[in-house]
């Protein structure tokens, strides 16, 4: 068997998460009842309550959903509020956003009259074979059913996992939460060792892996997290921030990853710090550039959690106290004029990456004396940038390395991906660059536009000259 096997017995932080979706006001009693039932089974309810913001942004509940294990929908007479500019209510959106393979328990309240839209929604759910569709009468009735159905569901899953030959790991394997890349990591031995070393020393509270999009920050962070496991006996948590667009959502997202529920009681920051207080954990915050204004929150967090370490990936430095910047370099690539031999290409990580990915696109592809020169040329032109190399290598299915190199000599549009599961901002080099540019405030964007007058590289003096008298 391949892949990571989820442990059947989970630690308190790994409790099965049950996402509860319903309209808020009409079904307030039912929500309370469902929450109590879920908690009785020692599972973690994931529920949004009316707080400061009436409707959590879609990106947030998408990421909450992605990290939940079971979906419970409770539907009554009304369809719920449709936000301005939206076609469907939050209720329907949550159902649609739930991953297809997530078990769904849908409870339909017996009501005298139901509005048309929830009727349509329910009819659609009835024809969805991944959802169990269950009627109920009252809040008490619902609580009994939810508890019973969840217990049955868990028993089924437990049975299934027993049928596999794998022995479930009994150790506290929180590191299983770190995403496992499905391609081979190439090179980076030195970077991994250096960053693990920084973390193990424990002198810097925040180690930030900095570099442009596509240079391999996330990949390096994952490898470091896996390699540093023994230094963090209380676990490693991976917090993807790419869908978190508002700085104010940083803490709730970290809390969610740690399994801390938003119960509306103590302030979130306080509960987070209590949870982290004595624990030697590693928190990996991926794509921090999006919420960089929230960097001071990290300072508060590490002050109250003296044993926790933070590993951050970001396109821009955080500029907070306690930050140790680690510039992620490109993969080693050939210098101009390097001898175009197979032996030389083999030693360079950028070329090895090209060969590995080209082999995936075109079975039988191999590095030879004949194509070594072209491959080195490609990697040199792409300056060892892994994302660009992957995009170029994908073309090996149709084009020889020689032809790829030639096209690169002419233009960049070659670098568009045919891979559908890449994040949008990684599908093309253009999108990768646009993503970075989109994060700039207007003055800085205008400044960047103006720097386009330089045909090639430029110096800091030149930038200052262009920027005289303007805010940037
Ligand atoms: N050392 C490496 N070995 C293999 N693939 C890599 C390596 N570094 C990066 N990649 C791949 O290159 C692409 C960009 O890397 P990523 O870590 O996502 O960049 P970043 O986080 O800096 O934007 C990803 O598809 C990643 O899997
Ligand atoms: Mg990344």
XYZ file of N, CA and C and ligand atoms in Angstrom, residues 217-219 286-287 313 425-426, ligand 2:
25
model
N 9.453 27.232 -2.113
C 9.340 27.492 -0.672
C 8.455 26.455 0.012
N 7.288 26.215 -0.580
C 6.359 25.287 0.067
C 6.952 23.885 0.108
N 7.575 23.503 -0.996
C 8.171 22.175 -1.046
C 9.266 22.047 0.009
N 1.995 28.435 5.575
C 2.375 28.458 4.153
C 1.647 29.574 3.412
N 2.366 30.330 2.622
C 1.811 31.456 1.852
C 1.450 32.646 2.729
N 6.394 30.346 5.058
C 6.831 30.601 3.682
C 6.139 31.861 3.202
N -2.624 29.998 -9.409
C -1.467 30.882 -9.523
C -0.203 30.136 -9.938
N -0.264 28.821 -10.079
C 0.904 28.065 -10.517
C 0.724 27.466 -11.894
Mg 4.052 28.033 -1.997
